[in-house]
Amino acid sequence: GAVVSQHPSWVICKSGTSVKIECRSLDFQATTMFWYRQFPKQSLMLMATSNEGSKATYEQGVEKDKFLINHASLTLSTLTVTSAHPEDSSFYICSAKRQPSVGTEAFFGQGTRLTVV
Amino acid sequence: GENVEQHPSTLSVQEGDSAVIKCTYSDSASNYFPWYKQELGKRPQLIIDIRSNVGEKKDQRIAVTLNKTAKHFSLHITETQPEDSAVYFCAASMSTGNQFYFGTGTSLTVIP
């Protein structure tokens, strides 16, 4: 299957600082990537859809000014958690589809565990 | 957006028995239903998927059934093995976009 890589795998940051998480499709181009948040023993909650060359589409209830998404190229999307607070601590995971059409597999990155202290 | 519900949240079976996980979705426009397996601390991996023009799909010990009228789909694992122990997520994808909406997950434990 296709390879999606996230960096870093884990990060600890101080309250008030910003953290950037990268999501790369290593062997295919992804016009669309997706960012999810997962709390322990809970489901993957879709946060936003990242579109190459245009603004991200955020799900209801997700603060776009807090979770900045940039999809500058066909292989890279970034999620920046701004002014992080302890409640932002979570597992963030991205996914990408090899083909933009509906009904095709999405490949996931390995996830980033963020801890805000 | 789409609302996907999944049951049960936890499931324990004896090795060799079958396991069934059920999901319902709310939007009749959804037409793609993948199932992902996630082991602790790892990324979700696709195990099987089904499209709305198909009622059933099977891959060795794993099968998925879809009832479009009732808007529910199920995962069936036969002859379960300890390595099947993981969290399983169903998802639905709407025809108007590429987003996946996930169910709440089922933690499956296969007891040797």
Short mmCIF file of C-alpha atoms in Angstrom, two decimals:
data_model
loop_
_atom_site.label_atom_id
_atom_site.label_comp_id
_atom_site.label_asym_id
_atom_site.label_seq_id
_atom_site.Cartn_x
_atom_site.Cartn_y
_atom_site.Cartn_z
CA GLY A 1 0.00 0.00 0.00
CA ALA A 2 0.87 3.65 -0.18
CA VAL A 3 3.06 5.22 2.48
CA VAL A 4 2.07 8.20 4.58
CA SER A 5 4.58 9.49 7.08
CA GLN A 6 4.04 11.82 9.99
CA HIS A 7 6.64 13.81 11.89
CA PRO A 8 7.26 13.97 14.74
CA SER A 9 5.92 10.76 16.26
CA TRP A 10 5.70 12.40 19.63
CA VAL A 11 6.27 15.85 21.02
CA ILE A 12 6.12 17.56 24.37
CA CYS A 13 5.65 21.31 24.47
CA LYS A 14 4.99 24.00 27.01
CA SER A 15 1.63 25.72 27.34
CA GLY A 16 1.37 28.74 25.12
CA THR A 17 3.78 27.53 22.49
CA SER A 18 2.97 26.29 18.99
CA VAL A 19 3.68 22.90 17.54
CA LYS A 20 3.84 21.92 13.88
CA ILE A 21 3.07 18.39 12.71
CA GLU A 22 3.94 17.26 9.21
CA CYS A 23 2.13 14.71 7.07
CA ARG A 24 3.83 13.48 3.92
CA SER A 25 2.73 11.11 1.20
CA LEU A 26 5.98 9.39 0.28
CA ASP A 27 5.15 7.55 -2.91
CA PHE A 28 2.10 9.27 -4.31
CA GLN A 29 0.59 12.71 -4.74
CA ALA A 30 -2.32 13.61 -2.53
CA THR A 31 -4.47 16.57 -3.46
CA THR A 32 -6.44 15.96 -0.29
CA MET A 33 -5.29 14.98 3.17
CA PHE A 34 -7.27 14.61 6.35
CA TRP A 35 -6.43 15.40 9.94
CA TYR A 36 -7.92 13.45 12.82
CA ARG A 37 -7.69 13.64 16.56
CA GLN A 38 -7.92 10.55 18.72
CA PHE A 39 -8.34 10.48 22.48
CA PRO A 40 -7.31 7.36 24.41
CA LYS A 41 -9.57 4.44 23.66
CA GLN A 42 -11.80 6.61 21.51
CA SER A 43 -12.54 6.99 17.86
CA LEU A 44 -10.85 9.10 15.22
CA MET A 45 -12.52 12.47 15.09
CA LEU A 46 -12.20 14.23 11.76
CA MET A 47 -10.86 17.72 12.34
CA ALA A 48 -10.36 19.08 8.85
CA THR A 49 -9.80 18.31 5.21
CA SER A 50 -6.61 19.73 3.80
CA ASN A 51 -6.76 20.77 0.17
CA GLU A 52 -3.61 21.43 -1.85
CA GLY A 53 -3.41 25.04 -2.91
CA SER A 54 -6.54 26.17 -1.14
CA LYS A 55 -7.98 26.66 2.31
CA ALA A 56 -8.69 23.71 4.54
CA THR A 57 -12.24 22.72 5.31
CA TYR A 58 -12.84 22.43 9.05
CA GLU A 59 -15.42 20.27 10.76
CA GLN A 60 -17.97 21.89 12.99
CA GLY A 61 -16.58 22.78 16.38
CA VAL A 62 -12.92 22.79 15.32
CA GLU A 63 -11.22 26.16 15.79
CA LYS A 64 -9.51 27.07 12.54
CA ASP A 65 -7.40 29.75 14.19
CA LYS A 66 -6.08 27.27 16.71
CA PHE A 67 -5.43 24.39 14.34
CA LEU A 68 -3.75 25.91 11.31
CA ILE A 69 -3.52 23.70 8.28
CA ASN A 70 -1.32 24.32 5.28
CA HIS A 71 -1.18 22.08 2.23
CA ALA A 72 1.54 23.74 0.20
CA SER A 73 2.44 20.83 -2.05
CA LEU A 74 0.97 17.61 -3.36
CA THR A 75 2.95 15.58 -0.84
CA LEU A 76 2.92 17.69 2.31
CA SER A 77 0.28 18.96 4.69
CA THR A 78 1.05 20.54 8.04
CA LEU A 79 -1.03 21.00 11.16
CA THR A 80 0.07 23.70 13.58
CA VAL A 81 -1.44 23.71 17.04
CA THR A 82 -1.17 27.31 18.14
CA SER A 83 -0.99 28.53 21.73
CA ALA A 84 -1.21 24.97 22.95
CA HIS A 85 -2.97 24.13 26.19
CA PRO A 86 -2.94 20.89 28.18
CA GLU A 87 -6.39 20.03 26.83
CA ASP A 88 -4.85 19.93 23.34
CA SER A 89 -2.85 16.90 24.42
CA SER A 90 -3.95 14.08 22.17
CA PHE A 91 -3.00 11.73 19.37
CA TYR A 92 -3.14 13.49 16.00
CA ILE A 93 -3.20 11.38 12.87
CA CYS A 94 -3.36 12.26 9.21
CA SER A 95 -4.53 10.30 6.21
CA ALA A 96 -4.31 10.69 2.46
CA LYS A 97 -5.93 9.11 -0.52
CA ARG A 98 -3.99 8.04 -3.57
CA GLN A 99 -6.90 8.94 -5.79
CA PRO A 100 -9.26 11.84 -5.14
CA SER A 101 -12.35 9.94 -6.12
CA VAL A 102 -14.82 8.70 -3.56
CA GLY A 103 -14.70 5.05 -2.69
CA THR A 104 -10.99 4.49 -2.44
CA GLU A 105 -8.74 3.53 0.43
CA ALA A 106 -7.25 6.12 2.73
CA PHE A 107 -3.76 5.54 4.10
CA PHE A 108 -2.84 6.71 7.55
CA GLY A 109 0.28 8.20 9.00
CA GLN A 110 1.70 6.69 12.16
CA GLY A 111 0.29 9.49 14.27
CA THR A 112 1.77 12.15 16.52
CA ARG A 113 1.31 12.06 20.26
CA LEU A 114 1.22 15.62 21.56
CA THR A 115 1.63 16.34 25.26
CA VAL A 116 1.27 19.91 26.43
CA VAL A 117 2.69 20.60 29.88
CA GLY B 1 -22.24 15.61 8.50
CA GLU B 2 -22.48 11.85 8.57
CA ASN B 3 -23.10 10.10 11.90
CA VAL B 4 -21.74 6.59 12.29
CA GLU B 5 -22.61 4.44 15.27
CA GLN B 6 -20.80 1.23 16.14
CA HIS B 7 -21.62 -1.65 18.49
CA PRO B 8 -20.43 -3.23 20.65
CA SER B 9 -17.72 -1.08 22.17
CA THR B 10 -15.96 -4.13 23.57
CA LEU B 11 -16.12 -7.75 22.51
CA SER B 12 -14.42 -10.83 23.91
CA VAL B 13 -14.53 -14.16 22.12
CA GLN B 14 -12.83 -17.49 22.50
CA GLU B 15 -10.22 -18.39 19.93
CA GLY B 16 -11.90 -20.08 17.00
CA ASP B 17 -15.27 -18.44 17.55
CA SER B 18 -16.76 -15.77 15.30
CA ALA B 19 -16.95 -12.05 16.02
CA VAL B 20 -19.51 -9.65 14.62
CA ILE B 21 -19.35 -5.86 14.78
CA LYS B 22 -22.23 -3.71 13.58
CA CYS B 23 -22.40 -0.14 12.33
CA THR B 24 -25.17 2.18 11.26
CA TYR B 25 -24.90 5.39 9.29
CA SER B 26 -27.23 8.31 8.86
CA ASP B 27 -26.67 9.72 5.40
CA SER B 28 -28.10 7.74 2.52
CA ALA B 29 -25.62 9.45 0.22
CA SER B 30 -22.73 7.51 1.78
CA ASN B 31 -21.51 4.91 -0.65
CA TYR B 32 -18.17 3.62 0.59
CA PHE B 33 -17.68 1.73 3.85
CA PRO B 34 -14.19 0.70 4.93
CA TRP B 35 -13.19 -1.19 8.05
CA TYR B 36 -9.91 -0.41 9.78
CA LYS B 37 -7.95 -2.35 12.37
CA GLN B 38 -5.83 -0.41 14.83
CA GLU B 39 -3.37 -2.05 17.15
CA LEU B 40 -2.27 -0.17 20.25
CA GLY B 41 -0.13 2.83 19.37
CA LYS B 42 -0.18 2.07 15.67
CA ARG B 43 -1.85 3.52 12.64
CA PRO B 44 -5.19 2.20 11.40
CA GLN B 45 -4.89 -0.35 8.62
CA LEU B 46 -7.60 -1.13 6.10
CA ILE B 47 -8.80 -4.72 6.38
CA ILE B 48 -11.80 -4.74 4.07
CA ASP B 49 -14.15 -2.32 2.38
CA ILE B 50 -17.45 -2.40 0.55
CA ARG B 51 -19.16 -0.11 -1.89
CA SER B 52 -22.85 0.58 -1.99
CA ASN B 53 -23.44 -1.38 -5.17
CA VAL B 54 -22.44 -4.59 -3.39
CA GLY B 55 -24.27 -6.39 -0.60
CA GLU B 56 -21.49 -8.62 0.66
CA LYS B 57 -17.75 -9.02 0.30
CA LYS B 58 -15.47 -11.68 1.68
CA ASP B 59 -11.73 -11.99 2.09
CA GLN B 60 -10.63 -15.23 3.73
CA ARG B 61 -11.80 -15.06 7.36
CA ILE B 62 -13.21 -11.56 7.06
CA ALA B 63 -16.52 -10.57 5.51
CA VAL B 64 -18.58 -7.42 5.39
CA THR B 65 -22.30 -7.12 4.66
CA LEU B 66 -24.19 -3.98 3.73
CA ASN B 67 -27.89 -3.23 3.94
CA LYS B 68 -28.45 0.08 2.18
CA THR B 69 -32.13 0.21 2.96
CA ALA B 70 -31.55 -0.09 6.67
CA LYS B 71 -28.31 1.90 6.49
CA HIS B 72 -26.24 -0.61 8.37
CA PHE B 73 -23.20 -2.72 7.68
CA SER B 74 -21.41 -5.40 9.64
CA LEU B 75 -17.97 -6.96 9.95
CA HIS B 76 -17.73 -10.70 10.43
CA ILE B 77 -14.53 -12.41 11.52
CA THR B 78 -14.59 -16.19 11.57
CA GLU B 79 -12.16 -18.60 13.23
CA THR B 80 -10.76 -15.80 15.34
CA GLN B 81 -7.13 -15.88 16.40
CA PRO B 82 -5.31 -14.02 19.21
CA GLU B 83 -3.66 -11.76 16.64
CA ASP B 84 -7.10 -10.50 15.67
CA SER B 85 -7.19 -8.69 19.01
CA ALA B 86 -7.26 -4.95 18.26
CA VAL B 87 -9.62 -2.03 17.95
CA TYR B 88 -11.78 -2.09 14.85
CA PHE B 89 -13.33 0.99 13.31
CA CYS B 90 -16.01 1.22 10.68
CA ALA B 91 -16.30 4.31 8.53
CA ALA B 92 -18.60 5.85 5.98
CA SER B 93 -17.69 8.11 3.11
CA MET B 94 -20.22 10.42 1.55
CA SER B 95 -20.63 10.64 -2.17
CA THR B 96 -20.16 14.41 -2.11
CA GLY B 97 -16.69 14.31 -0.62
CA ASN B 98 -13.71 12.23 0.38
CA GLN B 99 -13.97 12.51 4.13
CA PHE B 100 -14.26 9.42 6.27
CA TYR B 101 -16.49 9.51 9.32
CA PHE B 102 -15.55 6.86 11.80
CA GLY B 103 -17.57 4.81 14.22
CA THR B 104 -16.67 4.79 17.90
CA GLY B 105 -14.59 1.65 17.65
CA THR B 106 -14.81 -1.89 19.00
CA SER B 107 -12.10 -3.33 21.17
CA LEU B 108 -11.91 -7.01 20.26
CA THR B 109 -10.15 -9.47 22.53
CA VAL B 110 -9.62 -13.04 21.37
CA ILE B 111 -8.97 -15.32 24.32
CA PRO B 112 -6.57 -18.19 23.59
#
